[in-house]
Amino acid sequence: MNLSFLDKWRRRADPDHPLPFAGPAAGPEGGPGSGASGAGPGTGPGSGSGSGEDPGSVTELLSECELLRAQAAEAGVELDDTPRSLEALDQLQPVWRDDPEVLPWLGNDAGLYLGTVLVRTVRGAVWQVWPDGLPVVRLESGREVDVVRAGHEWADDGAPELSHVYAEVAES
């Protein structure tokens, strides 16, 4: 079976700088916060079963965000996993809103990318995958951020901006 995204993912993985992964959560049914998962298509990686998962593989797969990276590259924006790239994403023309098939996938990717930036740049931030498959970012304080929901809100409405979510989370 030819899965091109896996080839790209394997080439991108940097064994010297893996993303932190807290592992599957044993939390309440329905996930963190208000219970609204916000999970859209593609939240299956690392479904939180805990059986035989490779944490490094799960975190790298969560950081792939292939559709978002392709859309950004097409607009001349480089996604380098930094807060500055979130600001650049916020400035993109939302052409994806015209395509109801792309919108949920792009929102999911935007949330996963936001999570990737948080995990790479905020001290103590780690990925946490709930038993229902929802990936969230857990901060050192114990607060959990539903980045997928934030990504969907950004893709749907443009608000809150990804850079604002990052700034608010990084402050806490």
Short mmCIF file of C-alpha atoms in Angstrom, two decimals:
data_model
loop_
_atom_site.label_atom_id
_atom_site.label_comp_id
_atom_site.label_asym_id
_atom_site.label_seq_id
_atom_site.Cartn_x
_atom_site.Cartn_y
_atom_site.Cartn_z
CA MET A 1 0.00 0.00 0.00
CA ASN A 2 1.44 3.38 -1.01
CA LEU A 3 0.88 5.99 1.70
CA SER A 4 2.88 9.03 0.58
CA PHE A 5 2.33 10.97 3.80
CA LEU A 6 4.17 8.24 5.72
CA ASP A 7 7.25 8.66 3.56
CA LYS A 8 7.27 12.41 4.24
CA TRP A 9 6.59 11.84 7.93
CA ARG A 10 9.45 9.36 8.28
CA ARG A 11 11.87 11.75 6.54
CA ARG A 12 10.76 14.67 8.75
CA ALA A 13 11.09 12.89 12.06
CA ASP A 14 14.09 14.21 13.99
CA PRO A 15 15.22 11.60 16.52
CA ASP A 16 17.40 14.18 18.30
CA HIS A 17 14.41 16.46 19.02
CA PRO A 18 11.30 14.34 19.56
CA LEU A 19 8.08 15.99 20.64
CA PRO A 20 7.06 15.28 24.25
CA PHE A 21 4.20 12.82 24.68
CA ALA A 22 2.47 12.23 28.00
CA GLY A 23 0.71 9.11 26.78
CA PRO A 24 -2.91 8.11 26.73
CA ALA A 25 -5.16 9.70 29.31
CA ALA A 26 -7.31 7.75 31.69
CA GLY A 27 -9.77 10.61 32.05
CA PRO A 28 -13.54 10.73 32.00
CA GLU A 29 -15.54 9.69 28.97
CA GLY A 30 -15.84 12.57 26.52
CA GLY A 31 -12.46 14.17 27.13
CA PRO A 32 -11.33 17.37 28.78
CA GLY A 33 -13.11 20.62 29.41
CA SER A 34 -16.70 21.03 28.39
CA GLY A 35 -16.97 17.60 26.84
CA ALA A 36 -17.16 18.93 23.28
CA SER A 37 -14.32 17.20 21.55
CA GLY A 38 -14.15 19.36 18.45
CA ALA A 39 -12.38 16.45 16.84
CA GLY A 40 -12.86 16.26 13.14
CA PRO A 41 -11.55 13.97 10.47
CA GLY A 42 -8.09 12.65 11.06
CA THR A 43 -7.93 12.55 14.84
CA GLY A 44 -7.40 8.81 14.81
CA PRO A 45 -3.61 8.70 15.26
CA GLY A 46 -2.73 7.70 18.77
CA SER A 47 -6.28 6.89 19.71
CA GLY A 48 -5.19 6.47 23.28
CA SER A 49 -5.60 2.73 23.54
CA GLY A 50 -2.11 2.49 25.00
CA SER A 51 -1.48 -0.94 23.56
CA GLY A 52 1.74 -1.01 21.59
CA GLU A 53 1.81 2.71 20.77
CA ASP A 54 5.17 4.32 20.08
CA PRO A 55 4.92 7.76 21.75
CA GLY A 56 7.51 9.27 19.40
CA SER A 57 5.59 8.05 16.38
CA VAL A 58 2.31 9.40 17.72
CA THR A 59 3.73 12.86 18.39
CA GLU A 60 5.43 13.07 15.02
CA LEU A 61 2.25 11.98 13.28
CA LEU A 62 0.28 14.65 15.16
CA SER A 63 2.75 17.26 13.90
CA GLU A 64 2.44 16.28 10.22
CA CYS A 65 -0.47 18.63 9.29
CA GLU A 66 0.06 17.92 5.59
CA LEU A 67 -2.98 19.77 4.23
CA LEU A 68 -2.26 22.92 6.25
CA ARG A 69 1.41 22.84 5.27
CA ALA A 70 0.46 22.50 1.59
CA GLN A 71 -2.04 25.39 1.78
CA ALA A 72 0.51 27.56 3.57
CA ALA A 73 3.29 26.73 1.09
CA GLU A 74 0.97 27.59 -1.78
CA ALA A 75 0.49 31.02 -0.17
CA GLY A 76 4.24 31.42 0.39
CA VAL A 77 4.14 30.82 4.14
CA GLU A 78 6.73 28.52 5.69
CA LEU A 79 5.52 26.56 8.70
CA ASP A 80 8.62 26.15 10.85
CA ASP A 81 6.86 25.21 14.11
CA THR A 82 7.38 28.66 15.65
CA PRO A 83 4.93 31.21 17.09
CA ARG A 84 5.80 33.55 14.21
CA SER A 85 4.40 31.00 11.75
CA LEU A 86 1.08 31.10 13.63
CA GLU A 87 0.95 34.85 13.02
CA ALA A 88 1.60 34.23 9.31
CA LEU A 89 -1.22 31.67 9.19
CA ASP A 90 -3.59 34.20 10.76
CA GLN A 91 -2.91 36.52 7.79
CA LEU A 92 -3.82 33.97 5.09
CA GLN A 93 -6.90 34.55 2.95
CA PRO A 94 -9.42 31.90 4.11
CA VAL A 95 -10.02 30.35 0.67
CA TRP A 96 -10.68 26.98 2.33
CA ARG A 97 -14.03 28.24 3.64
CA ASP A 98 -15.39 27.92 0.09
CA ASP A 99 -14.81 24.16 0.12
CA PRO A 100 -16.95 22.31 2.68
CA GLU A 101 -14.93 19.13 2.14
CA VAL A 102 -11.60 20.78 2.94
CA LEU A 103 -12.78 22.94 5.86
CA PRO A 104 -12.96 20.24 8.59
CA TRP A 105 -9.66 18.69 7.56
CA LEU A 106 -7.90 22.04 7.50
CA GLY A 107 -9.37 22.99 10.87
CA ASN A 108 -8.08 19.74 12.31
CA ASP A 109 -4.62 20.34 10.84
CA ALA A 110 -4.61 23.93 12.16
CA GLY A 111 -5.33 22.66 15.66
CA LEU A 112 -2.67 19.99 15.47
CA TYR A 113 -0.19 22.54 14.17
CA LEU A 114 -1.04 24.91 17.04
CA GLY A 115 -0.44 22.00 19.42
CA THR A 116 2.86 21.22 17.75
CA VAL A 117 4.05 24.81 18.21
CA LEU A 118 2.94 24.77 21.85
CA VAL A 119 4.71 21.48 22.56
CA ARG A 120 7.89 22.63 20.85
CA THR A 121 8.07 26.08 22.45
CA VAL A 122 6.24 26.12 25.81
CA ARG A 123 8.19 24.60 28.68
CA GLY A 124 6.44 21.54 30.10
CA ALA A 125 3.79 21.29 27.36
CA VAL A 126 3.17 17.72 26.17
CA TRP A 127 0.69 15.93 23.93
CA GLN A 128 -2.00 13.93 25.73
CA VAL A 129 -4.33 11.61 23.80
CA TRP A 130 -7.68 10.89 25.45
CA PRO A 131 -9.26 7.43 25.18
CA ASP A 132 -11.73 8.79 22.60
CA GLY A 133 -8.76 9.75 20.39
CA LEU A 134 -8.83 13.50 21.08
CA PRO A 135 -5.31 14.92 21.18
CA VAL A 136 -4.91 17.80 23.62
CA VAL A 137 -1.89 19.69 24.91
CA ARG A 138 -1.30 19.33 28.64
CA LEU A 139 0.60 22.17 30.25
CA GLU A 140 2.95 21.91 33.20
CA SER A 141 0.21 23.42 35.38
CA GLY A 142 -2.09 20.50 34.51
CA ARG A 143 -4.34 22.61 32.28
CA GLU A 144 -5.37 20.87 29.08
CA VAL A 145 -5.89 22.79 25.86
CA ASP A 146 -8.24 21.41 23.20
CA VAL A 147 -6.14 22.60 20.28
CA VAL A 148 -8.26 20.76 17.71
CA ARG A 149 -11.33 22.74 18.74
CA ALA A 150 -9.31 25.97 18.51
CA GLY A 151 -8.15 24.97 15.02
CA HIS A 152 -11.71 24.32 13.88
CA GLU A 153 -12.89 27.67 15.25
CA TRP A 154 -10.03 29.41 13.44
CA ALA A 155 -10.72 27.65 10.14
CA ASP A 156 -14.49 28.25 10.39
CA ASP A 157 -14.55 31.85 11.62
CA GLY A 158 -10.99 33.18 11.83
CA ALA A 159 -11.41 33.72 15.56
CA PRO A 160 -9.77 33.25 17.83
CA GLU A 161 -6.56 33.72 15.87
CA LEU A 162 -4.05 30.92 16.35
CA SER A 163 -1.39 33.39 17.50
CA HIS A 164 -3.76 34.73 20.18
CA VAL A 165 -4.53 31.24 21.46
CA TYR A 166 -0.79 30.56 21.58
CA ALA A 167 -0.09 33.80 23.47
CA GLU A 168 -2.83 33.13 26.01
CA VAL A 169 -1.67 29.56 26.63
CA ALA A 170 2.03 30.46 26.75
CA GLU A 171 1.32 33.09 29.44
CA SER A 172 -0.34 30.62 31.78
#
